[in-house]
mmCIF file of C-alpha atoms in Angstrom:
data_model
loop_
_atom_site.group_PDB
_atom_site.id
_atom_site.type_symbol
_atom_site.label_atom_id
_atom_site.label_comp_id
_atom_site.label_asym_id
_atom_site.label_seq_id
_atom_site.Cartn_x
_atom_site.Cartn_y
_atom_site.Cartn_z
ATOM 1 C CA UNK A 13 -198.520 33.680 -186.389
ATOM 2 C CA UNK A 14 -195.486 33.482 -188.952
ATOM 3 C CA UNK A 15 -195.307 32.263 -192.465
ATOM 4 C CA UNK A 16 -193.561 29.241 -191.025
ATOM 5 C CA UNK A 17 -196.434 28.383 -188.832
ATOM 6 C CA UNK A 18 -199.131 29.455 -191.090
ATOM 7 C CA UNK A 19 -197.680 27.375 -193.794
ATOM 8 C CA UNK A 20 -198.159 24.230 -191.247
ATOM 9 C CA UNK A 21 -201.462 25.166 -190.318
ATOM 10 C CA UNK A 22 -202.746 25.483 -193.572
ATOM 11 C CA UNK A 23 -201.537 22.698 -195.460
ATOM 12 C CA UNK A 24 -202.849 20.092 -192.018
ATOM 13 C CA UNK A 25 -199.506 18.113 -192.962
ATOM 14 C CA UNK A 26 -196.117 18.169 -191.961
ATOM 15 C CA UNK A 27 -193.460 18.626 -194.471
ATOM 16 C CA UNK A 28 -191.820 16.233 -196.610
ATOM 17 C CA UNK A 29 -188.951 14.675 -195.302
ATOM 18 C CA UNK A 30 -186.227 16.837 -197.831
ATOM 19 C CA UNK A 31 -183.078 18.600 -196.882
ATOM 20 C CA UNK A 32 -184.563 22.059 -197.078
ATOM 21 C CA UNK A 33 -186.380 20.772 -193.449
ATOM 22 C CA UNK A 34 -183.720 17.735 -191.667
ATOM 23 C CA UNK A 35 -185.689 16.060 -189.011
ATOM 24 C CA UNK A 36 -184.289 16.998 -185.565
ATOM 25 C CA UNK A 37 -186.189 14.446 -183.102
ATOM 26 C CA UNK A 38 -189.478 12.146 -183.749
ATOM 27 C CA UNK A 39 -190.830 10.150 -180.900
ATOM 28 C CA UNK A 40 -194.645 8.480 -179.970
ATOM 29 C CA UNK A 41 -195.451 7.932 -176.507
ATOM 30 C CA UNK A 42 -199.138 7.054 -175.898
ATOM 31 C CA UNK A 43 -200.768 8.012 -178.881
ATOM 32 C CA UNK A 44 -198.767 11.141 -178.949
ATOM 33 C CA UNK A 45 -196.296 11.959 -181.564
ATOM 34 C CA UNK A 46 -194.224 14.933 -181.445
ATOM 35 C CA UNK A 47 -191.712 16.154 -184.456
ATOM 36 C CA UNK A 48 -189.275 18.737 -184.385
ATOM 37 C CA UNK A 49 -187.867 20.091 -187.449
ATOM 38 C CA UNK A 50 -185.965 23.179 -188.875
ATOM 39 C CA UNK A 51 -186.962 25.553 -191.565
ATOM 40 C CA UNK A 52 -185.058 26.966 -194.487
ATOM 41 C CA UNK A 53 -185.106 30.432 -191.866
ATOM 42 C CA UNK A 54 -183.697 28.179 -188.872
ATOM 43 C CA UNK A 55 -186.482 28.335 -186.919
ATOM 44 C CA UNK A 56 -187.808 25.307 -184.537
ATOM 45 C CA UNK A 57 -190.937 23.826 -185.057
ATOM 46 C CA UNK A 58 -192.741 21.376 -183.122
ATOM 47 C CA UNK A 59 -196.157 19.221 -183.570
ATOM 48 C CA UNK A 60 -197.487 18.071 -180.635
ATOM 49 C CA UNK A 61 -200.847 15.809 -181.353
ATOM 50 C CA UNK A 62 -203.097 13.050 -179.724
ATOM 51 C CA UNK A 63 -205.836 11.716 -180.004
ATOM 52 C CA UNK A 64 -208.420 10.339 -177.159
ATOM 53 C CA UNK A 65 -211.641 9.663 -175.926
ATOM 54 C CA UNK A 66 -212.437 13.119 -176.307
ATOM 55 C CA UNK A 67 -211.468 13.668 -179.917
ATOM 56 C CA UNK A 68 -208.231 14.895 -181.641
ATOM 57 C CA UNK A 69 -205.770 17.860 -180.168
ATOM 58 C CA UNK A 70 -203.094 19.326 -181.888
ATOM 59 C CA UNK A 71 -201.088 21.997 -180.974
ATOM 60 C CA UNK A 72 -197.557 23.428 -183.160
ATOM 61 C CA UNK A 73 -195.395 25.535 -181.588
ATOM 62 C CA UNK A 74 -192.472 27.728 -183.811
ATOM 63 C CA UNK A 75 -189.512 28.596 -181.770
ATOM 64 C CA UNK A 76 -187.881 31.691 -182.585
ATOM 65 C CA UNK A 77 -184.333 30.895 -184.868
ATOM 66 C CA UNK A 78 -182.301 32.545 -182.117
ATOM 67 C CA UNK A 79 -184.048 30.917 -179.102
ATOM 68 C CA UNK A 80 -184.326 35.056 -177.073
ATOM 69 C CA UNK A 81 -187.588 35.897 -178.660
ATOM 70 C CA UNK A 82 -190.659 34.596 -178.211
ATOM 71 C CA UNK A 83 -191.856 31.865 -180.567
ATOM 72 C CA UNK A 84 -195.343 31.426 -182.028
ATOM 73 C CA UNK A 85 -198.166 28.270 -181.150
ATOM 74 C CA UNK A 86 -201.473 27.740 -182.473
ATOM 75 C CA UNK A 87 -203.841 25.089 -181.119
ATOM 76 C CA UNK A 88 -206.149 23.405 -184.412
ATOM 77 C CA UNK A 89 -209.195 22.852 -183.969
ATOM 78 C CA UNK A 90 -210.509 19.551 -183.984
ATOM 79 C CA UNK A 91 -210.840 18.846 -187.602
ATOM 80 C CA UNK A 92 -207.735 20.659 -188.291
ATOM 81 C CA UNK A 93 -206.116 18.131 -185.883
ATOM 82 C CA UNK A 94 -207.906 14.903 -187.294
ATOM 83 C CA UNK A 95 -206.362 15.974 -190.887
ATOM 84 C CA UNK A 96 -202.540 16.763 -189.325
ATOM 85 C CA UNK A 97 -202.562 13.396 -186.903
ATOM 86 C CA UNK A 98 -203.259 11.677 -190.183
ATOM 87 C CA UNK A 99 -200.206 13.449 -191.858
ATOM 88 C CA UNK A 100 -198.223 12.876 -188.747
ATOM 89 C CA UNK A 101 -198.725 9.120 -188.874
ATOM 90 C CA UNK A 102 -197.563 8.546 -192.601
ATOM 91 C CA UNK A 103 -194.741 10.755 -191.728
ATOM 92 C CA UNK A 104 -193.140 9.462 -189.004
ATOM 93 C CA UNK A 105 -195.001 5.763 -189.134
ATOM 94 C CA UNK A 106 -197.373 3.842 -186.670
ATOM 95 C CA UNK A 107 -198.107 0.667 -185.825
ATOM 96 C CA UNK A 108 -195.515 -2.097 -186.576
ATOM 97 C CA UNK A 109 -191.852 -1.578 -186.757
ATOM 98 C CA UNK A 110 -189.427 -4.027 -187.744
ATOM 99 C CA UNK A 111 -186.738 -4.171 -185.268
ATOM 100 C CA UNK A 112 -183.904 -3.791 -188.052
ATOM 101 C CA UNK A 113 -185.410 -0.068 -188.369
ATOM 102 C CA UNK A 114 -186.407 0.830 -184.936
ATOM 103 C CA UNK A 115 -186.007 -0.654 -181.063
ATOM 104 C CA UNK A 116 -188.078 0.041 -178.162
ATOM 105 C CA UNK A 117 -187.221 2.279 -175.046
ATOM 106 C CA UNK A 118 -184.771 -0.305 -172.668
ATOM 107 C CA UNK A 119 -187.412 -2.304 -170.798
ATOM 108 C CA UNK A 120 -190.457 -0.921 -172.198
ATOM 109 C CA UNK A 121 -192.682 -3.790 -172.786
ATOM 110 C CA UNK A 122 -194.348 -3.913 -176.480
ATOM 111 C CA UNK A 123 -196.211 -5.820 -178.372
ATOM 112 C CA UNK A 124 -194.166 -8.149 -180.845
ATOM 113 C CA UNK A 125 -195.031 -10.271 -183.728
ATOM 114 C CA UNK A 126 -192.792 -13.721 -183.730
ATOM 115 C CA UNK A 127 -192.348 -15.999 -186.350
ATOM 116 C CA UNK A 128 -191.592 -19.942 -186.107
ATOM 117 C CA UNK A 129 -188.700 -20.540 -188.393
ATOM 118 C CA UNK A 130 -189.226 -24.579 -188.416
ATOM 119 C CA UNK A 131 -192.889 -24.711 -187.963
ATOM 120 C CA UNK A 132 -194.198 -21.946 -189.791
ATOM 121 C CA UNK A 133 -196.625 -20.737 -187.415
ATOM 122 C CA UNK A 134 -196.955 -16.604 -186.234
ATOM 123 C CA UNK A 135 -197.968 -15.414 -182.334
ATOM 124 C CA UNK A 136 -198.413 -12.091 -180.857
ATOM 125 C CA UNK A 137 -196.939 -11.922 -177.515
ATOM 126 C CA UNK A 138 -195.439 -9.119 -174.634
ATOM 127 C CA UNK A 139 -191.708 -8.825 -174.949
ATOM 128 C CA UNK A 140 -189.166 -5.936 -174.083
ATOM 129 C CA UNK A 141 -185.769 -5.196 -175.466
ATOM 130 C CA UNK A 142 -182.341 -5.266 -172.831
ATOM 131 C CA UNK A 143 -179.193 -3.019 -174.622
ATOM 132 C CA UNK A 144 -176.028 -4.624 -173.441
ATOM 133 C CA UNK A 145 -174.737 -4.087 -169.821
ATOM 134 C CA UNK A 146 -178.275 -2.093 -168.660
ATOM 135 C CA UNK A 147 -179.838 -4.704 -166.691
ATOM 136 C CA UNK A 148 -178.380 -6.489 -163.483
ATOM 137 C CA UNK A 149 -178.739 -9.940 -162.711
ATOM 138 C CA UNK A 150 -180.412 -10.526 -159.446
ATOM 139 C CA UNK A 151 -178.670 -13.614 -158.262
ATOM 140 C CA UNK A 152 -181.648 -14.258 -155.872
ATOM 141 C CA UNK A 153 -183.892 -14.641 -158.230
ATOM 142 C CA UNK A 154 -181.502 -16.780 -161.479
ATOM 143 C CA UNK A 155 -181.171 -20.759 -161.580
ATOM 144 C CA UNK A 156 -179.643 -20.610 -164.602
ATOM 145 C CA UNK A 157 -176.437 -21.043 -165.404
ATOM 146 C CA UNK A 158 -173.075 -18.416 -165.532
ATOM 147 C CA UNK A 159 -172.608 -18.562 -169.554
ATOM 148 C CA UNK A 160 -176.596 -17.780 -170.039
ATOM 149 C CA UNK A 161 -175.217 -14.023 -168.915
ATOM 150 C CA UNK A 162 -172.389 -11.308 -169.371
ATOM 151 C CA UNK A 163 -169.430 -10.670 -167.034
ATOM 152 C CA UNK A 164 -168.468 -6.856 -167.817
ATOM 153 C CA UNK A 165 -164.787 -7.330 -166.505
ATOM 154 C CA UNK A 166 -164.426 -3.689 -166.297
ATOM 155 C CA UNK A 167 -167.134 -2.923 -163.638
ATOM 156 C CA UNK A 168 -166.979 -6.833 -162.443
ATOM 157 C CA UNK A 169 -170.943 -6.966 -162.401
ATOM 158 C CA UNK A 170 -173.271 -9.642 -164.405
ATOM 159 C CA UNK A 171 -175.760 -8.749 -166.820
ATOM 160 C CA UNK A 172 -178.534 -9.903 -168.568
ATOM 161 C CA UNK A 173 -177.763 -10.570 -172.274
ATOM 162 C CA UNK A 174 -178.629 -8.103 -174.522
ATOM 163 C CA UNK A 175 -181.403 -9.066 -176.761
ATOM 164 C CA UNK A 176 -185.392 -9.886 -176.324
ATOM 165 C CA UNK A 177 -186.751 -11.176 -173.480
ATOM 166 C CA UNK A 178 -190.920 -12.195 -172.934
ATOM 167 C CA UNK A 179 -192.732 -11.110 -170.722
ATOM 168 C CA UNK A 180 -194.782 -13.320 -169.188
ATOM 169 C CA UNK A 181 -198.715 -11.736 -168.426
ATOM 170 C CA UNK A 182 -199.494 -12.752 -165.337
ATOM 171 C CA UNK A 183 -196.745 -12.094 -163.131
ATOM 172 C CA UNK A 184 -194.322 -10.296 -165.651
ATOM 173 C CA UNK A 185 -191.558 -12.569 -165.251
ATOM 174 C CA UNK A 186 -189.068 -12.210 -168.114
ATOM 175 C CA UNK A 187 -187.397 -14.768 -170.289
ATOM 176 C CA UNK A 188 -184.560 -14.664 -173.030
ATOM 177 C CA UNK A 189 -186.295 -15.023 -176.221
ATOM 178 C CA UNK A 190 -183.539 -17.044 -176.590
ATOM 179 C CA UNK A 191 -183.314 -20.083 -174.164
ATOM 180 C CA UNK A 192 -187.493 -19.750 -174.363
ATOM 181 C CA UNK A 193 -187.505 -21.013 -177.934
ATOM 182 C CA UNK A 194 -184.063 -20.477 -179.920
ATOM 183 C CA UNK A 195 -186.409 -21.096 -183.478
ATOM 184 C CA UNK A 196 -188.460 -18.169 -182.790
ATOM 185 C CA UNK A 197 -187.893 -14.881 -184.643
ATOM 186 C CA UNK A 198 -189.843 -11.397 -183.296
ATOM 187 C CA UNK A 199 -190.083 -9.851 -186.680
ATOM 188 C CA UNK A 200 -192.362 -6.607 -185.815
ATOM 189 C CA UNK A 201 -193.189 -4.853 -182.756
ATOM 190 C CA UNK A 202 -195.137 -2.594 -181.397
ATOM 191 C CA UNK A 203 -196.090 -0.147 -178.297
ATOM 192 C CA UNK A 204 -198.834 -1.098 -175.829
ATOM 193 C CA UNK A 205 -202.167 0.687 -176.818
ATOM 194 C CA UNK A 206 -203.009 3.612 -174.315
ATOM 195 C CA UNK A 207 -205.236 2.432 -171.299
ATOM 196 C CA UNK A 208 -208.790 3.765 -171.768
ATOM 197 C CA UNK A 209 -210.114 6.641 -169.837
ATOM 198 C CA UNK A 210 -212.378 6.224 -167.095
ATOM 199 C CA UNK A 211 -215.896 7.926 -167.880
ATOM 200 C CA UNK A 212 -217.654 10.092 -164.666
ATOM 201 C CA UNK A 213 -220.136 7.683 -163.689
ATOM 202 C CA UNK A 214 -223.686 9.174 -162.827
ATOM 203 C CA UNK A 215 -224.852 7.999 -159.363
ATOM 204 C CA UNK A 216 -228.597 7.715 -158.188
#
């Protein structure tokens, strides 16, 4: 184990966010958030941590600064883990994001906060997010009308506007936040909450 790694290990934190260590790449999927980072020697690291049914796991891996040799990884143990998963989630932040800061994978339905502007009143509801010219109008399937979507003139296709769209629970039909209610504002959002685990069931 290097200094680098044993440095992580034993403070059970990641580093501040300073210019001695830029953040490379920080993404959650599922509970699991991974950070890459440089040291001051160039080296690679990367946190890898969950946590489930079964209890924290953490493991950080330290890749060597030239990329030929080989690099160093320790798994924590669980209490170890428990104390760096809390570290992780004040670094990189969990639960609600305001869109203005942070947007959902294209199409990946979340969980979004929205916000009457004339009436005052708050919901939680299933929405996803549609970048411009990434999803394809299926003719078969729109009655609407030809200005409710985007001509891209170059490729002469139609698109759904980019924007938020809900999703509706039951047979995940999506609508334009838009032409759905034009007073309604998603102000936070969220991912979806890892399914549970199923547990071995004991027969008799």
């Amino acid at each position: 184990m290097n200094d680098t790694l044993a440095l992580v290990v034993e403070a059970k934190t990641t580093p501040k966010r300073d210019k001695k260590m830029p953040i490379i790449n920080i993404a959650q999927r599922q509970l699991r958030t991974f950070v890459e980072f440089e040291d001051t020697y160039g080296s690679k690291i990367r946190v890898q941590a969950s946590s489930s049914a079964e209890g924290p796991h953490c493991w950080v891996f330290v890749d060597h600064p030239t990329g030929k040799e080989p690099g160093s990884a320790a798994h924590l143990s669980p209490e170890q883990a428990q104390k760096l998963i809390l570290g992780l989630q004040e670094f990189v932040g969990t639960g609600w994001k305001k869109p203005s800061e942070a947007l959902p994978l294209p199409q990946e339905t979340v969980i979004v906060s929205v916000k009457d502007k004339e009436r005052h009143w708050r919901d939680t509801l299933l929405a996803e997010y549609v970048p411009r010219y990434s999803s394809v109008v299926d003719w078969d399937d729109f009655d609407g009308e030809e200005d409710q979507v985007d001509h891209n003139e170059e490729q002469d296709e139609w698109y759904w506007p980019e924007g938020w769209y809900f999703v509706d629970t039951v047979d995940g039909a999506v609508t334009p936040c838009k032409i759905a209610d034009p007073c309604i504002e998603i102000t936070h959002w969220m991912p979806l909450p890892a399914l549970p685990k199923k547990q071995n069931q004991v027969t008799r």
